[in-house]
Coordinates of C-alpha atoms in Angstrom, one line a residue:
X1 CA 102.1 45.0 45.3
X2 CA 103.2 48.7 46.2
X3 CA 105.2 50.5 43.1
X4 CA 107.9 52.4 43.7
X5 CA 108.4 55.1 41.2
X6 CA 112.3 55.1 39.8
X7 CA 114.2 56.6 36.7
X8 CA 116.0 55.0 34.0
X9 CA 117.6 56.4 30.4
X10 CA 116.1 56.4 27.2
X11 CA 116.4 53.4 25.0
X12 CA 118.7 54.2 22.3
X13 CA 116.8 52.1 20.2
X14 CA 113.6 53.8 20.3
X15 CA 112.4 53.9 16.6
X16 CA 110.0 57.2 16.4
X17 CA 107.7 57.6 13.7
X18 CA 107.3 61.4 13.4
X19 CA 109.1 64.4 14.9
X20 CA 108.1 67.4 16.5
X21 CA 109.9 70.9 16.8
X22 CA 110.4 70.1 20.6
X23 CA 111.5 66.7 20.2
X24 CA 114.5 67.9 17.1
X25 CA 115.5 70.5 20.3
X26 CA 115.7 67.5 22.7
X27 CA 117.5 65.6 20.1
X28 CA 120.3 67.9 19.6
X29 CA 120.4 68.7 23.4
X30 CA 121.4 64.7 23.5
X31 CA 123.6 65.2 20.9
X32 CA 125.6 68.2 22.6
X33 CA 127.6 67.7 25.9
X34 CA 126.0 67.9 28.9
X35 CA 126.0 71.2 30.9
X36 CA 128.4 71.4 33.8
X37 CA 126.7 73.6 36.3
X38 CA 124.6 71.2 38.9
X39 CA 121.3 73.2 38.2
X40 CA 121.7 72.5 34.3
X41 CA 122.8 68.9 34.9
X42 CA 119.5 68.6 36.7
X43 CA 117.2 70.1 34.4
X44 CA 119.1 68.0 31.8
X45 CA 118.6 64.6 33.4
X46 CA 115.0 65.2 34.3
X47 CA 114.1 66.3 30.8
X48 CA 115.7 63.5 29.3
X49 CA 114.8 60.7 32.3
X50 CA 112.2 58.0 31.4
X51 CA 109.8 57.5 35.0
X52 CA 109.8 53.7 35.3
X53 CA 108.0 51.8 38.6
X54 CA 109.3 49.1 40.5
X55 CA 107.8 46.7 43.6
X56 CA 108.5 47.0 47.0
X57 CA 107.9 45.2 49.8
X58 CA 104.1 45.2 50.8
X59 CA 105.2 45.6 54.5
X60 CA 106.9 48.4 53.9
X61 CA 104.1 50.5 51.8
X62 CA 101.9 49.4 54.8
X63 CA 104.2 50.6 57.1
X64 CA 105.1 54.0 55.3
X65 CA 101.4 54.7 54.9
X66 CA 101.2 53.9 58.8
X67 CA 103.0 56.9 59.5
X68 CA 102.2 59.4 57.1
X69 CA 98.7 58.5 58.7
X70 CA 100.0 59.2 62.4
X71 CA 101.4 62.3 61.1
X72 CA 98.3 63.9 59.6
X73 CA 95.8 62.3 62.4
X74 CA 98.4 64.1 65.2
X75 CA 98.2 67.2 62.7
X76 CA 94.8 67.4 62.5
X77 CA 94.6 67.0 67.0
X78 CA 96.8 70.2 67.6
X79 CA 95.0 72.0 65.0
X80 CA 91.3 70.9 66.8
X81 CA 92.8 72.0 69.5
X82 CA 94.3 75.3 68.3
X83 CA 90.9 76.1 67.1
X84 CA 89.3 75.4 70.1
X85 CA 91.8 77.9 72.4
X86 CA 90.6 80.5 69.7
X87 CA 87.2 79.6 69.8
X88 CA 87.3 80.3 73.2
X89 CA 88.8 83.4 73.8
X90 CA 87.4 84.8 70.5
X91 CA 83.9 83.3 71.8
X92 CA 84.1 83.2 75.5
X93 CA 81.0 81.5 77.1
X94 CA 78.3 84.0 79.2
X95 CA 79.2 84.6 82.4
X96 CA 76.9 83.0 85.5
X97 CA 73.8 85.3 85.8
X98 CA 72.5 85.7 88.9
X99 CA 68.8 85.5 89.1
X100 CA 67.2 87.6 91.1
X101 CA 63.9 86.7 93.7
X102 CA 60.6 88.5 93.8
X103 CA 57.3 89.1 92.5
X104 CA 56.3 87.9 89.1
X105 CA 56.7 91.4 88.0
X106 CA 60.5 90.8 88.6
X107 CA 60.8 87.5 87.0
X108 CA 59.3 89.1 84.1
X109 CA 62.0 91.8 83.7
X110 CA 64.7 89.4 84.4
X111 CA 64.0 87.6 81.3
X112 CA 63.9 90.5 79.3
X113 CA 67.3 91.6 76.8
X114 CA 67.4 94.7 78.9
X115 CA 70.7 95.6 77.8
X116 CA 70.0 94.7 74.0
X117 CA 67.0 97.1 74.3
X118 CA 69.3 99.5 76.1
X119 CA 71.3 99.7 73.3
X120 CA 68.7 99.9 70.6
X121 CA 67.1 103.0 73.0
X122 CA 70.2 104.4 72.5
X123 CA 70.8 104.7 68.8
X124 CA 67.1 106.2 68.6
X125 CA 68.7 108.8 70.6
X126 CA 71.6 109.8 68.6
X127 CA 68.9 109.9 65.5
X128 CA 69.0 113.2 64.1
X129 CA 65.4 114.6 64.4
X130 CA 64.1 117.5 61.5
X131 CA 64.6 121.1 62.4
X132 CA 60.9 121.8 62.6
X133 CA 60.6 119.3 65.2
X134 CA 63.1 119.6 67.6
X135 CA 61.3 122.7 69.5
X136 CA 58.2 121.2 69.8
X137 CA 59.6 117.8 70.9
X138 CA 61.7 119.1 73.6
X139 CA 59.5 120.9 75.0
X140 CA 56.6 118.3 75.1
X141 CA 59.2 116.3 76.5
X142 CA 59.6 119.2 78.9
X143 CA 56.5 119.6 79.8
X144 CA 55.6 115.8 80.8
X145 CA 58.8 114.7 82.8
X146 CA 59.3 118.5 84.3
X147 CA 62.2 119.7 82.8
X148 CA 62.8 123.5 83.5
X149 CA 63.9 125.2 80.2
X150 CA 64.9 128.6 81.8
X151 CA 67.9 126.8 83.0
X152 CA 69.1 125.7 79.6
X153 CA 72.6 127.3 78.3
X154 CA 71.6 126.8 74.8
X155 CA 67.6 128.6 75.0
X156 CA 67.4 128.2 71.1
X157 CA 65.8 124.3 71.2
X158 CA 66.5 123.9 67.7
X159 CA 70.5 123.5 68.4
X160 CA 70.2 120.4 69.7
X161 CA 70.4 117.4 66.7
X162 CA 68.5 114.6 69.0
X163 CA 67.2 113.6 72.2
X164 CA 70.4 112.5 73.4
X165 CA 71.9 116.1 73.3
X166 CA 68.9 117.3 75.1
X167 CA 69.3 114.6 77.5
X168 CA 73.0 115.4 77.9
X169 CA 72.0 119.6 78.8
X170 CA 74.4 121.9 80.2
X171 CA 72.9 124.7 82.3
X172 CA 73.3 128.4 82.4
X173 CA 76.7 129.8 84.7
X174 CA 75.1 130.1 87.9
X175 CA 72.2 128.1 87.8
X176 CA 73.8 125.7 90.7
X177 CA 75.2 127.3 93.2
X178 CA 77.5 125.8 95.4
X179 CA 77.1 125.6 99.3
X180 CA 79.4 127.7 101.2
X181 CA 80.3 126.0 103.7
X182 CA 83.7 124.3 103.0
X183 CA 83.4 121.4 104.9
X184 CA 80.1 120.4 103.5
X185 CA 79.5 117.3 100.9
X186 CA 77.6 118.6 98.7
X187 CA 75.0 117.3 96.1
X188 CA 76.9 115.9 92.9
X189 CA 73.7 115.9 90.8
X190 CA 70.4 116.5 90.2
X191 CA 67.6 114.2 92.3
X192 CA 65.5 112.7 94.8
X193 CA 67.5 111.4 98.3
X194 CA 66.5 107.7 98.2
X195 CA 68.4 106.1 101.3
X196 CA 71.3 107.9 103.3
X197 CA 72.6 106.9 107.0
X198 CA 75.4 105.0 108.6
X199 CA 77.2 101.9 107.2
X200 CA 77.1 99.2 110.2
X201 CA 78.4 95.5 109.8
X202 CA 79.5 96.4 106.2
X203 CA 75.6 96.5 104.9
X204 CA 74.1 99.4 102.8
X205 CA 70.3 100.2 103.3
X206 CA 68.7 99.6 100.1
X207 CA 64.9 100.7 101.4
X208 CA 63.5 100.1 105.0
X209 CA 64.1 96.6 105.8
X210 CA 66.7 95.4 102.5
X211 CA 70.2 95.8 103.0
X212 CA 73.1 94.9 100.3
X213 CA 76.5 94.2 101.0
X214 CA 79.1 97.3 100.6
X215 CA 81.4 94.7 99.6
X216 CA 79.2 93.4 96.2
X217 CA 78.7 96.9 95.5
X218 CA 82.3 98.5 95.5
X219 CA 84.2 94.5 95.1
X220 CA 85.7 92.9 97.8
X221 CA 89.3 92.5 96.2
X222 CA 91.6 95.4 97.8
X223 CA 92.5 98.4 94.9
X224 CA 95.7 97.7 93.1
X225 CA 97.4 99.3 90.3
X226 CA 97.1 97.0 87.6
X227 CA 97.5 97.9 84.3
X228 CA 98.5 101.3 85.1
X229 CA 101.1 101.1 82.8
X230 CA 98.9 101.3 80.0
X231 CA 97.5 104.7 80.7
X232 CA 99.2 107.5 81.9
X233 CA 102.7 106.3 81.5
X234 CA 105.3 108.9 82.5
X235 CA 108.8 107.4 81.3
X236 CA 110.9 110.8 82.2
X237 CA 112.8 110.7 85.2
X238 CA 113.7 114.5 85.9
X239 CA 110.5 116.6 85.3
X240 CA 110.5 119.6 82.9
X241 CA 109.0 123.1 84.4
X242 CA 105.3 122.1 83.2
X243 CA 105.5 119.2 85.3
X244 CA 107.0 121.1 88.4
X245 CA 104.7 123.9 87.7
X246 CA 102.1 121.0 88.1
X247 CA 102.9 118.6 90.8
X248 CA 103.5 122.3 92.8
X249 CA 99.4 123.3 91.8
X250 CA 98.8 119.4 92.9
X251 CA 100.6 120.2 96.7
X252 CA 98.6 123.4 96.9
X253 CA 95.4 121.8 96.1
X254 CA 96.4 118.6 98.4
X255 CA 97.6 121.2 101.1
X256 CA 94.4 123.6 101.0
X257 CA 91.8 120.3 101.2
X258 CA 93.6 118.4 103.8
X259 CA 94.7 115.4 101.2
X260 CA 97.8 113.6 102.6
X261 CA 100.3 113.3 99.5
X262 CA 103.8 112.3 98.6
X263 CA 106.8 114.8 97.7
X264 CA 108.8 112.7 94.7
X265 CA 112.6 113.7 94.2
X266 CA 112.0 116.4 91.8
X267 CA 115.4 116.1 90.4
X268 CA 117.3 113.0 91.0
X269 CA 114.1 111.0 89.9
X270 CA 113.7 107.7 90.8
X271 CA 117.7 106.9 89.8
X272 CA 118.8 106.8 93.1
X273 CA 116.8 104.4 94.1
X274 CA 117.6 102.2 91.0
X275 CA 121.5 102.2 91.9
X276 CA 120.9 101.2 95.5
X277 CA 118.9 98.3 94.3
X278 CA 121.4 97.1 91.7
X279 CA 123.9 97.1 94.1
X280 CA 122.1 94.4 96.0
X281 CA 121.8 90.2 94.9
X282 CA 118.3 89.2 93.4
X283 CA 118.0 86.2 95.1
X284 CA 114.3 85.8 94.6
X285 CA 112.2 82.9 92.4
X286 CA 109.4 82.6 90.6
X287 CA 105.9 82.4 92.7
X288 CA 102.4 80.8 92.0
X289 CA 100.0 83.5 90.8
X290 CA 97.3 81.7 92.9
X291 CA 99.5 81.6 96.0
X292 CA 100.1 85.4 95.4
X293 CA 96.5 86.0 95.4
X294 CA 95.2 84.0 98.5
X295 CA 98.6 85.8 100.5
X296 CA 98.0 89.4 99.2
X297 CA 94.0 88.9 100.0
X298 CA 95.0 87.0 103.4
X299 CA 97.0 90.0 104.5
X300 CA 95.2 92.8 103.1
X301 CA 92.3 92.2 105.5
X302 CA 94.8 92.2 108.5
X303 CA 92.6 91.9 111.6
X304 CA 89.4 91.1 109.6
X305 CA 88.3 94.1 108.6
X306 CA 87.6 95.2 104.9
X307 CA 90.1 96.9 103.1
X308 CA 87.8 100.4 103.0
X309 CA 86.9 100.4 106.7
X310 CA 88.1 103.5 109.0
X311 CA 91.3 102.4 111.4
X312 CA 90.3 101.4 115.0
X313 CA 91.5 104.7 116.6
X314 CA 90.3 107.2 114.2
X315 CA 87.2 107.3 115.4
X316 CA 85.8 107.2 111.7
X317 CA 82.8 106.0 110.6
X318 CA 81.4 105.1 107.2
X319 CA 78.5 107.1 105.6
X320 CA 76.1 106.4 102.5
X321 CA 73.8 108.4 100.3
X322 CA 72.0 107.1 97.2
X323 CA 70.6 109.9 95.0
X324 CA 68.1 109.3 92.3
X325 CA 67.7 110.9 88.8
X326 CA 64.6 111.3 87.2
X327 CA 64.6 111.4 83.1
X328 CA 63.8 115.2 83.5
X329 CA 66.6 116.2 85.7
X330 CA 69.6 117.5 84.8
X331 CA 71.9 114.7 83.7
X332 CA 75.5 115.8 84.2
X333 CA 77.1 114.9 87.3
X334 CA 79.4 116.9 89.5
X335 CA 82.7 115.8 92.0
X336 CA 80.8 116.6 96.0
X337 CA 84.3 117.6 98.0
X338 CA 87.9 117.8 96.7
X339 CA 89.2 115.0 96.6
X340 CA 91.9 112.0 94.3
X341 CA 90.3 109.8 92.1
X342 CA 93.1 106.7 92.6
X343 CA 91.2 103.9 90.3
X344 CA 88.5 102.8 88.3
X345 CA 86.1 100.2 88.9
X346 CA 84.1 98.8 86.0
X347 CA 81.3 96.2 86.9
X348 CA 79.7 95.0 83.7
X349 CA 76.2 93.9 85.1
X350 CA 72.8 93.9 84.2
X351 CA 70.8 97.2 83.4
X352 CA 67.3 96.7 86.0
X353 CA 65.2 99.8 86.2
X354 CA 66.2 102.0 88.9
X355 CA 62.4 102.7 90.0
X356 CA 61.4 103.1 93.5
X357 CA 59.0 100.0 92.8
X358 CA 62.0 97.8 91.8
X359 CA 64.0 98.9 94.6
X360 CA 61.0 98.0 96.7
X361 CA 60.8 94.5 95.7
X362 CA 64.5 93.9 94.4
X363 CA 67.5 93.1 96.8
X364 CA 70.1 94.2 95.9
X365 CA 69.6 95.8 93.0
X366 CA 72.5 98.7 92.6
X367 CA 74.8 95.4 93.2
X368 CA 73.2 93.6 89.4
X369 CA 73.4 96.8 87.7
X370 CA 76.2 97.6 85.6
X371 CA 78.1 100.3 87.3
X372 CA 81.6 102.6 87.8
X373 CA 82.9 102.5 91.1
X374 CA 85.7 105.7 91.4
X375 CA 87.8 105.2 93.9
X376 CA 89.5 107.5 96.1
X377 CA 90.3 109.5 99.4
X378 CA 89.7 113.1 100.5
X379 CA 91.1 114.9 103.5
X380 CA 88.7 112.4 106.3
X381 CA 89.8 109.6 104.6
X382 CA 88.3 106.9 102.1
X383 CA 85.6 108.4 99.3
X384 CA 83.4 106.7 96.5
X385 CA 81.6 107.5 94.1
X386 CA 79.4 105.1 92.0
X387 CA 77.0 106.0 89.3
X388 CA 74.8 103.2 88.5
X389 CA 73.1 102.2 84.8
X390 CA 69.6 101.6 84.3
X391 CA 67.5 100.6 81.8
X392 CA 67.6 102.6 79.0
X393 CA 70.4 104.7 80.0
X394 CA 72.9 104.7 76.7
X395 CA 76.2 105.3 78.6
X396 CA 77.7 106.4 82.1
X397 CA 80.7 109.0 81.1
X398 CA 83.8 110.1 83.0
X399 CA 85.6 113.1 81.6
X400 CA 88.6 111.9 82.8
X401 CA 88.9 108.3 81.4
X402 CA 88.5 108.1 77.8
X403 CA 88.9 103.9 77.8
X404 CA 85.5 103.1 79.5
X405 CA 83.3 102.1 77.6
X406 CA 79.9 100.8 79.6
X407 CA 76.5 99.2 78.2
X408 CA 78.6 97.4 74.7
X409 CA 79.0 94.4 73.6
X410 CA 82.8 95.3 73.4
X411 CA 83.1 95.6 77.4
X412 CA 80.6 92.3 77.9
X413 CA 82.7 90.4 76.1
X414 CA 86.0 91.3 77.3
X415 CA 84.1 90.6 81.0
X416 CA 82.9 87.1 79.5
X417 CA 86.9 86.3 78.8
X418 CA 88.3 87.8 81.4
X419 CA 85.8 85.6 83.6
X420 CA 86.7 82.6 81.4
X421 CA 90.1 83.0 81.4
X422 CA 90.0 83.3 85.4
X423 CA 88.0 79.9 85.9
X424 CA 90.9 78.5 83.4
X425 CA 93.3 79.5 86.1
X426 CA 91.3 78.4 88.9
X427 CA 90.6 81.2 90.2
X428 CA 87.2 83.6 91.0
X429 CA 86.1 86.2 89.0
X430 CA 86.7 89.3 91.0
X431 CA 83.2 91.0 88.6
X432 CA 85.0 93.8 87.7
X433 CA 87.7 95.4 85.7
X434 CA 90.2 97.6 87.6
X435 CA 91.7 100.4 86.0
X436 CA 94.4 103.3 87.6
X437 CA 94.3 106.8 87.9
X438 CA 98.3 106.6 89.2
X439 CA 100.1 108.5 87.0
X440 CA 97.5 111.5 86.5
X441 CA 99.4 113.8 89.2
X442 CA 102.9 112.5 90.3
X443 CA 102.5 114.4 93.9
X444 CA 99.0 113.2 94.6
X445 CA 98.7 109.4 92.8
X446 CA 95.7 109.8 91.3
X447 CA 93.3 112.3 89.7
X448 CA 92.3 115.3 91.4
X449 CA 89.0 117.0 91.6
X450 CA 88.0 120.1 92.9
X451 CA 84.6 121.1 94.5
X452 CA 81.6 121.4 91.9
X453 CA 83.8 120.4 89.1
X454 CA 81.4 118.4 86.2
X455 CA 83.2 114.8 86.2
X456 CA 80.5 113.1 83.8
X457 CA 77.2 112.5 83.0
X458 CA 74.2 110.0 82.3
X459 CA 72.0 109.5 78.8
X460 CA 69.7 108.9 80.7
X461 CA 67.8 109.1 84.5
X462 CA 69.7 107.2 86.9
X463 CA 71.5 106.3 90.4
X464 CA 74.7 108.0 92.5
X465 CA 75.9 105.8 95.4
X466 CA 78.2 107.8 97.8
X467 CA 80.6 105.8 100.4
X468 CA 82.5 108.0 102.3
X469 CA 85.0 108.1 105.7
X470 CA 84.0 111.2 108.0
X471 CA 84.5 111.8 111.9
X472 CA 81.9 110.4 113.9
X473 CA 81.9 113.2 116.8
X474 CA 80.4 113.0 119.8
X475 CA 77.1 114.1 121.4
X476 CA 76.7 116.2 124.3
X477 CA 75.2 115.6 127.2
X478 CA 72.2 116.9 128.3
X479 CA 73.7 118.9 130.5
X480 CA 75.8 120.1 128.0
X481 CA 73.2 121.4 125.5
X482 CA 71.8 117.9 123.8
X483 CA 70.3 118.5 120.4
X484 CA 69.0 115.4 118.6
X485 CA 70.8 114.3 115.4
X486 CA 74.2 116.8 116.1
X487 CA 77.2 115.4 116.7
X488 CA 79.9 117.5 117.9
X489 CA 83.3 117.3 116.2
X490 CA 82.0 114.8 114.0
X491 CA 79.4 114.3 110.6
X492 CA 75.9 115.7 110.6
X493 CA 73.1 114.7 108.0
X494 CA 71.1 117.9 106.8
X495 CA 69.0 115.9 104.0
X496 CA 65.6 114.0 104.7
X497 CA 64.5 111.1 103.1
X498 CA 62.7 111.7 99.6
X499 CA 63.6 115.5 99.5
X500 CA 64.0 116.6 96.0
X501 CA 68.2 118.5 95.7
X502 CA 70.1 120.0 93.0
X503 CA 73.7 120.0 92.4
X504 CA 75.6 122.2 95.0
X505 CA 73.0 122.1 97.9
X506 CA 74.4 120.7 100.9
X507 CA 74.0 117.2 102.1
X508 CA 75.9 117.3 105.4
X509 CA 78.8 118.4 106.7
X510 CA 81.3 117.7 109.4
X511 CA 81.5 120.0 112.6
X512 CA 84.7 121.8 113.2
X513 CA 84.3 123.6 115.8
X514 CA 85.9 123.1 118.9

């Protein structure tokens, strides 16, 4: 039998045998008239109310605890399941790693918590070392990886803290000149020319005989401007004089290096266009996110062709060169032409030395590195720029872009959920996140750079990967003066393979003249 708990008055024959001070105050509250306000009159009855229990039907006690079962049990579900959705973005699962083929050497390696140790390597760096030390260090340091001190700005060793500060050198004004020639690409960095030639069938030549695919280095997904609303916003509509006084610097620069660029409305702002919109019916529904994707991809490559390759009748061709820097060089690197910067991509990858042995017996090895792929076009056409991490190397820094943030467990996580979230939705991982450059000149979309100008810098020896659009020329005849390897009207290599070039020395250039 199931009690039901009820309320009943007070006997009035109760006989009590002693009396308290509280129960003399409840006795004269019985004997005064009740209070009239509703709070009162319910403090009142519940202080003077005798709790009695009473039977109820036992299929109703079963059926009331039924549901207040039901209720908890369906509680507890969405609650599972609440912690689950948390668990997951909080803790995304790894991404797929790819494991590479090759020697046991190579299998070794891949097993290894390169990026762990990476990170360890670097906070030894940033450890600040004792005065008395830091001359002799450097310059041991110097001595065995080849470092030339006369170059150094700062000549007093003792200035800089740790090794990372040494690694991260500036030079004395003038200590890299930069090639004359105005329609030379010249050497963004310190090095050793690995691998350089033409792109054909969209492969890259790793070393003699091992290609990798142009698209798994820079990402097969076509630029867009996602998320450019987070950085760089620009919310006015009519620019002040600074921002004239800018965009008309940005049409001199674009004007002087052959960039093609866009004139906005300097005064009416984008208003215009707003009012002549309005005036027209939004008849438009919601779309699919996936169906958006396959179309935008579907007609992005048009007639087949990748979304960085040269148009048919240009009569441009694509051009590579991958430099290498030794932990002695100089670290810093530097922008090769003038060109825009438009966007920002950030492959969060694996950190595989950068040796010659491994890139020997490793396919495809700048593709598994982590890496920044910078996006943009000069005066021929498409440019990028990629510096590639390695083992050991702390950080890749761009001057310009104070969000990235490489070789952390900050950006591998965020790349673990973002590759999560895009298997929730059914959709591929693209391997990268995309970041915009749009708003950084309103004339040119994107970030400008000039010739020679420092954009960033390594902690460490690494790789620069250059993909750029240039004019392919033509060769004379041999009637007409043939020389082997010169292209009229079009580029022209002046590197060799394994030659050792500083920042500012030419790398090739394309023939003007007529």
């Amino acid at each position: 039998m199931v009690a039901l708990r009820t309320s009943a008055g007070r006997k009035a024959g109760a006989r009590q045998f002693s009396k308290s001070w509280k129960q003399y105050q409840n006795q004269n509250n019985q004997e005064s008239p009740a209070p009239k306000g509703f709070g009162s009159r319910l403090r009142f009855a519940l202080r003077n109310t005798k709790v009695e229990w009473y039977p109820i039907p036992v299929g109703l006690g079963i059926g009331l605890l039924g549901i207040l079962h039901f209720y908890k049990s369906q509680r507890a579900e969405q609650e599972r399941r609440e912690r689950e959705a948390e668990d997951e973005i909080i803790n995304p699962p790894p991404r797929h790693r790819i494991k590479p083929s090759g020697p046991w050497q190579v299998q070794i390696m891949s097993t290894l918590p390169l990026k762990a140790i990476s990170r360890l390597w670097g906070r030894f760096n940033e450890l600040e070392l004792p005065v008395f030390l830091r001359a002799p260090g450097f310059k041991l340091y110097s001595w065995v990886f080849g470092v030339n001190l006369d170059e150094v700005e700062q000549q007093d060793l003792r200035t800089y803290p740790n090794l990372a500060a040494f690694f991260y050198r500036r030079l004395k004004p003038g200590a890299r000149p930069l090639d004359p020639d105005t329609h030379a690409v010249i050497s963004p960095s310190d090095g050793r020319i690995l691998q350089f030639g033409l792109i054909e069938r969209g492969e890259v030549e790793q070393v003699k005989g091992v290609t990798y695919s142009l698209d798994a280095l820079l990402g097969a997904a076509t630029p867009s401007h996602a998320d450019h609303s987070k950085k760089f916003t620009d919310h006015s509509t009519e620019p002040s004089q600074k921002d004239a006084a800018d965009m008309a610097a940005d049409e001199e620069f674009a004007r002087m290096n052959g960039i093609p660029y866009t004139l906005p409305t300097l005064f009416a702002g984008d208003q215009g266009g707003a009012r002549h919109r309005s005036a027209s019916l939004d008849a438009s529904t919601g779309s699919k996110a996936a169906a958006e994707a396959e179309v935008k991809a579907d007609l992005a490559r048009g007639d087949g062709a990748p979304w960085y390759a040269p148009k048919p009748k240009s009569n441009n061709a694509l051009y590579y060169v991958v430099i290498y820097l030794a932990p002695g060089d100089y670290h810093r690197f530097h922008s090769p032409v003038p060109w825009v910067v438009e966007s920002r991509r950030h492959f969060a990858g694996e950190l595989y030395s950068v040796s010659p042995y491994l890139q020997r017996h490793l396919p495809g090895l700048f593709t598994l590195n982590e890496r920044v792929v910078l996006l943009g076009r000069w005066r021929w056409g498409f440019f990028s720029y990629t510096p590639v991490g390695a083992t050991n190397v702390g950080s890749i820094k761009v001057n310009f872009d104070s969000e990235l943030r490489t070789n952390s467990l900050t950006t591998d996580t965020a790349a673990d959920m973002a590759a999560a979230l895009a298997a929730k939705r059914g959709e591929q991982y693209p391997g990268f996140v995309e970041a915009t450059y749009l708003h950084a000149s309103r004339t040119l979309k994107g970030h400008p750079l000039q010739r020679g100008e420092e954009m960033g810098g390594f902690q460490l020896g690494s790789t620069i990967v250059l993909v750029f659009e240039a004019p392919m020329g033509t060769r004379k005849s041999f009637d007409a003066g043939y020389q082997e390897g010169k292209r009229e009207g079009g580029w022209n290599w002046t590197i060799e393979m394994g030659q050792r070039i500083k920042v500012g020395e030419k790398l090739g250039y394309v023939d003007t003249e007529k």
